Each structure stands twice: as C-alpha cells, then as structure tokens.
Amino acid sequence: MKVRKAIIPAAGLGTRMLPATKTVPKEMLPIVDKPGIQYIVEEAAASGIEQILLITNRAKTAMDDYFDYFPELEDRLLRDGKTAEARLVRQTAELADVFYVRQKETKGLGHAVACAKNFVGDEPFAVLLGDDIMVSEKPVLRQLLEVAESCECSVVGAKEVSDEAIGKYSSLLVQPAGDRVFQVTDMIEKPKPDEKFSNYAILGRYVLTPEIFEILEHTAPGRGGEIQLTDGLKTLCARQRVMAVNFEGRRYDTGNLCGYLQANMDFALVHPETAGWMRDYILQKAA
C-alpha cells in the first residue's frame, strides 16, 4: 500500500483567531519565521508524500501564491546579494507538487475531505489538519504511514487527552494491537462525558483508503449540523480494519490563540536566530 497523495483541509473561517483572520488566512499566520501551513507541507514532504491538495475557499488565495515561484522577488534578492534569502523563497515552491480546490460551502471536515475525491482517485491518501503542527524526530505522518503500509488499512493518529478535553475531539474504542498501535472498533465525535469510549482522541493526522468517499457521500450531517469525518470513519471501521497509532511527538493546536502563542514561544526557543534572545527575555520577565 503506497501513499503518494495528501490533502490539507484549510477552508475554515478562523473564527477562533479573529480579528487577525478577517483578511489573513489563519494558516498563513507566522510561527516565528514561517507560516503555519508550511510546517504541515514540510511534514508531508518529509514523510514521502509527492502531491498535496489544499482545500481552500475564496478568501485564501494567499496560500496559492505562497507555494508558487516569485521570480521578481528572487531576482531582486539575487541582485542585492541575498542569495540565502532567494533560496528560501524558491524552496517553498519546491517542497512538493501543491494543488488547490475550493470548498464552496463550509459544511464540515467530512465534506472537505469529500472535495478531494477527483484528486485522490482510487488511491489511499493522507489527511493533515492545517491547525495541527507536529514536532517529532520521525515525522508523525511517517509513523502512521508505516502502520498503514504494513497493515494495508486506514490509520488515525491518536493521543490520550484529559476528561475535560475529550469532548472537543473524537473518542475512540480501541483494542491493543502492538507497540503504540491499536485497532479501532468504534468512535464518536465530540462526546458528552457519558458517551465517550475512551480518552484516546484523533489528533490531526489520518491515512485513509478511498472507500471513505462513497461513505461520506451517504453520511448525514452530525454534530454542529456538519458532515463529520468521524461519522464516516465510524462506518468505515465497521466494514474494514482501522488502526490507531499513539504517535510519538508534540502537537500544537495553532487554531486557537493560546496554542498559537505556545508554538511561537517553543519554536523561538530552538530557532538559531532567536533562541538565545528568547531565553534571556523569559528570564528577564520572570525576575
């Protein structure tokens, strides 16, 4: 089972990050010196993905432009002797083959994934949520792909979360199937306290078989009146094997203000140009 394609749903309105996201896509907000969406694309490329589809909307053309060449800027940088900067600008367009499709209506994650049917065709594919930045020695998506390729089935990335947090995610019913690997037999989207199966939640990464598209076409709106990917996966795991990987790595939810600021602080503490300054600044503020 070879996975060559990935989709990144990025058509949300960014309401948790207003007013900045009124005119700037939340995925383009910088984490230190790169927009958040670039970290997602880099993870996909580092995991062996060859083609990436961004699910956008009419207010997010900045992402289209970002992953394209900018010859005028490159030429100016080279004339000014800024070869390193010119190389950085060009590298963003060469991370992977990036394509775009618009989700014309905001109808949920399941609907966004369904928009990729023509792009994916009959192949297995990955899904990386645009708000979730992962930091790990081995790319988180690569961890999922290894299980998907060996088991030849769909795989979700999962972590245990608190009782208070599970209501924001998809709760999984799981059975141990190996080191950090589980078989998923059921799931529920945003459960109430008495509805959860466990505290294992899906967090931002999926590898899916193309059978999900037919299921999503017949999935009724669920929580929030939207077509939920979790509801489609619930049906999928009743028809075929679905695995979960308790992935190794740190997740940042940059779609909310606190998660966004946390990511900026942590990334600044390891960035070669800001690490020393950031440590000194934190110590100064704490004194």
C-alpha positions as a printed Julia matrix, in Angstrom:
287×3 Matrix{Float64}:
   0.0    0.0    0.0
   1.83   3.06  -1.29
   0.57   6.5   -0.28
   1.61   9.29  -2.65
  -1.06  11.93  -2.07
  -2.18  14.04   0.87
  -4.88  16.61   1.44
  -4.77  19.51   3.86
  -8.22  20.91   4.71
  -7.69  24.65   5.11
 -11.05  26.21   4.3
 -12.13  27.11   7.83
 -13.1   30.68   8.68
 -10.59  31.04  11.52
 -13.15  32.4   13.95
 -11.04  31.45  16.99
  -8.29  33.81  15.8
 -10.27  36.94  14.94
  -9.69  39.76  14.16
  -6.35  38.77  12.58
  -8.05  36.16  10.38
 -10.6   38.58   8.97
  -8.32  39.14   5.95
  -5.33  36.82   6.6
  -5.83  33.04   6.38
  -5.13  31.54   9.81
  -2.82  29.03   8.1
  -0.66  31.94   6.91
  -0.1   33.39  10.38
   3.64  33.04  11.11
   5.14  30.64  13.6
   8.39  32.56  14.18
   9.52  32.96  10.56
   7.3   30.61   8.54
   3.53  30.45   8.07
   1.89  27.58   9.9
   0.82  25.85   6.7
   4.46  25.45   5.65
   5.22  23.23   8.65
   2.34  20.95   7.59
   3.54  20.74   3.98
   7.1   20.08   5.16
   5.91  17.17   7.33
   4.04  15.66   4.39
   7.04  16.02   2.09
   9.4   14.57   4.71
   7.05  11.59   5.03
   7.37  10.77   1.32
   4.21  12.45   0.01
   4.58  13.58  -3.61
   1.37  15.51  -4.28
  -0.6   17.71  -1.87
  -4.08  19.14  -2.29
  -5.02  22.19  -0.23
  -8.76  22.53   0.38
  -9.28  26.3    0.45
 -12.0   28.91  -0.02
 -12.26  32.18  -1.93
 -10.65  34.16   0.91
  -7.43  32.12   0.97
  -5.64  32.88  -2.3
  -2.56  33.89  -0.25
  -1.82  30.17   0.19
  -1.98  29.63  -3.57
   0.57  32.4   -4.08
   2.85  31.27  -1.26
   3.67  27.89  -2.77
   4.34  29.39  -6.22
   7.52  30.91  -7.66
   8.05  34.68  -7.26
  10.67  35.48  -9.96
  10.62  39.25  -9.38
  11.39  38.88  -5.68
  14.05  36.24  -6.3
  15.71  38.45  -8.93
  15.74  41.45  -6.59
  17.22  39.39  -3.75
  19.93  37.99  -6.01
  20.82  41.47  -7.33
  21.15  42.63  -3.72
  23.46  39.71  -2.94
  20.9   38.0   -0.69
  21.38  34.5   -2.07
  20.29  32.71   1.12
  17.01  34.62   1.17
  16.44  33.93  -2.53
  17.0   30.23  -1.9
  14.45  30.24   0.94
  11.85  31.91  -1.27
  12.35  29.32  -4.02
  12.37  26.35  -1.63
   8.79  26.99  -0.55
   7.65  26.36  -4.14
   9.67  23.16  -4.43
   8.61  21.29  -1.28
   6.06  19.22  -3.21
   3.59  19.46  -6.08
   0.81  21.52  -4.49
  -2.7   21.7   -5.95
  -5.83  23.54  -4.85
  -9.58  23.06  -4.79
 -12.19  25.26  -3.16
 -14.71  24.05  -0.66
 -17.56  26.25  -1.83
 -19.54  25.8    1.39
 -18.25  25.31   4.93
 -20.03  22.06   5.72
 -17.58  20.19   7.93
 -14.38  18.18   7.76
 -16.1   15.22   6.12
 -17.37  17.46   3.34
 -13.91  18.99   2.92
 -12.33  15.54   2.54
 -15.01  14.57   0.03
 -13.95  17.54  -2.12
 -10.68  15.66  -2.81
 -12.3   12.64  -4.49
 -11.25  13.52  -8.03
  -7.72  14.35  -6.9
  -7.28  11.12  -4.95
  -8.98   8.69  -7.32
  -8.63   5.05  -6.25
  -5.5    5.54  -4.13
  -5.03   5.59  -0.36
  -4.23   9.08   0.87
  -3.23  11.09   3.91
  -5.07  13.91   5.65
  -3.19  16.53   7.7
  -5.28  19.13   9.52
  -3.99  22.63   8.88
  -4.22  23.76  12.52
  -2.13  20.93  13.94
   1.65  21.34  13.84
   3.58  18.28  14.96
   7.15  18.18  16.25
   8.83  14.77  16.34
  12.09  13.05  15.48
  10.3   10.87  12.93
   7.5   12.78  11.16
   4.15  11.91  12.72
   2.63  11.2    9.31
   5.51   8.83   8.55
   4.69   6.93  11.77
   1.11   6.46  10.54
   2.19   5.54   7.02
   4.42   2.73   8.27
   1.47   1.12  10.05
  -0.87   1.73   7.1
   1.6    0.17   4.68
   2.22  -2.88   6.86
  -1.44  -3.46   7.78
  -2.86  -2.22   4.45
  -5.66  -0.29   6.11
  -6.73   3.13   7.29
  -4.88   4.63  10.27
  -5.56   7.59  12.54
  -3.17   9.46  14.8
  -4.25   9.37  18.44
  -3.25  10.5   21.9
  -4.8   10.23  25.34
  -6.3   13.54  26.44
  -7.9   14.72  29.65
 -11.51  14.13  30.65
 -12.15  17.82  30.07
 -10.6   17.8   26.58
 -12.11  14.63  25.11
 -15.39  16.44  24.44
 -13.6   18.55  21.82
 -12.33  15.58  19.84
 -13.29  12.11  18.58
 -13.28   9.45  21.29
 -12.04   6.01  20.14
 -12.96   2.5   21.22
  -9.65   0.68  20.88
  -8.03  -2.7   21.42
  -4.23  -3.07  21.79
  -2.59  -4.43  18.63
   1.1   -3.81  19.18
   3.58  -1.25  20.46
   1.69   2.08  20.43
  -0.75   0.58  17.91
  -4.47  -0.15  18.45
  -7.36  -1.47  16.43
 -10.31   0.92  16.34
 -13.75  -0.67  16.57
 -15.91   2.41  17.14
 -15.71   6.17  17.63
 -17.85   9.18  18.44
 -17.44  12.87  17.6
 -17.3   15.38  20.47
 -18.85  13.06  23.07
 -20.62  14.13  26.2
 -18.99  12.74  29.39
 -21.29   9.69  29.45
 -20.81   8.99  25.71
 -17.04   8.64  25.43
 -15.44   5.28  24.63
 -12.01   6.21  25.98
  -9.72   9.2   26.37
  -7.91   8.29  23.16
  -8.7   11.06  20.68
  -7.93  11.53  16.99
  -5.44  14.38  16.7
  -4.87  15.88  13.29
  -3.46  13.04  11.15
  -5.1   10.3    9.08
  -4.21   7.77   6.38
  -7.4    6.66   4.61
  -8.46   4.18   1.98
 -10.53   5.55  -0.92
 -13.64   3.68   0.28
 -14.21   6.65   2.6
 -15.5    8.74  -0.31
 -18.53   6.54  -1.01
 -19.28   6.51   2.72
 -19.06  10.3    3.02
 -21.47  10.71   0.11
 -24.11   8.98   2.24
 -23.15  10.43   5.64
 -25.8   12.71   7.13
 -24.86  15.9    8.98
 -23.88  15.18  12.57
 -22.55  17.33  15.43
 -22.96  21.02  14.65
 -25.07  20.24  11.61
 -21.91  19.42   9.63
 -20.75  16.32   7.77
 -18.27  14.85  10.23
 -15.3   12.78   9.08
 -15.6   10.85  12.36
 -19.07   9.66  11.38
 -17.71   8.4    8.07
 -14.82   6.64   9.82
 -17.27   5.04  12.26
 -18.92   3.38   9.27
 -15.56   2.54   7.72
 -14.31   0.68  10.8
 -17.49  -1.43  10.75
 -16.62  -2.51   7.19
 -12.84  -2.86   7.27
  -9.94  -2.68   9.67
  -8.96   0.74  11.0
  -5.9    1.2   13.21
  -4.77   3.99  15.54
  -1.18   5.0   16.29
  -0.34   6.6   19.61
   2.24   8.71  17.83
   5.47  10.0   19.31
   5.76  13.76  19.15
   4.39  17.07  20.37
   1.21  18.55  18.92
   0.43  22.26  18.77
  -3.14  23.37  18.07
  -2.36  26.68  16.37
  -6.01  27.34  15.55
  -6.58  28.96  18.95
  -4.75  31.91  20.48
  -3.09  30.08  23.39
  -1.88  27.19  21.21
  -0.6   29.64  18.61
   1.36  31.64  21.18
   2.72  28.45  22.76
   4.0   27.26  19.39
   5.66  30.59  18.71
   7.4   30.58  22.07
   8.62  26.98  21.83
   9.77  27.35  18.22
  11.56  30.61  19.07
  13.44  28.79  21.85
  15.04  26.44  19.29
  15.41  28.76  16.3
  19.11  29.64  15.84
  18.4   33.35  15.38
  16.06  33.76  18.34
  16.87  31.03  20.88
  19.38  32.97  22.97
  17.35  36.17  22.92
  14.14  34.34  23.82
  15.68  32.57  26.81
  17.13  35.83  28.11
  13.83  37.62  27.62
  11.87  34.95  29.51
  14.36  35.02  32.4
  14.19  38.82  32.46
  10.38  38.78  32.62
  10.4   36.11  35.33
  12.86  38.03  37.53
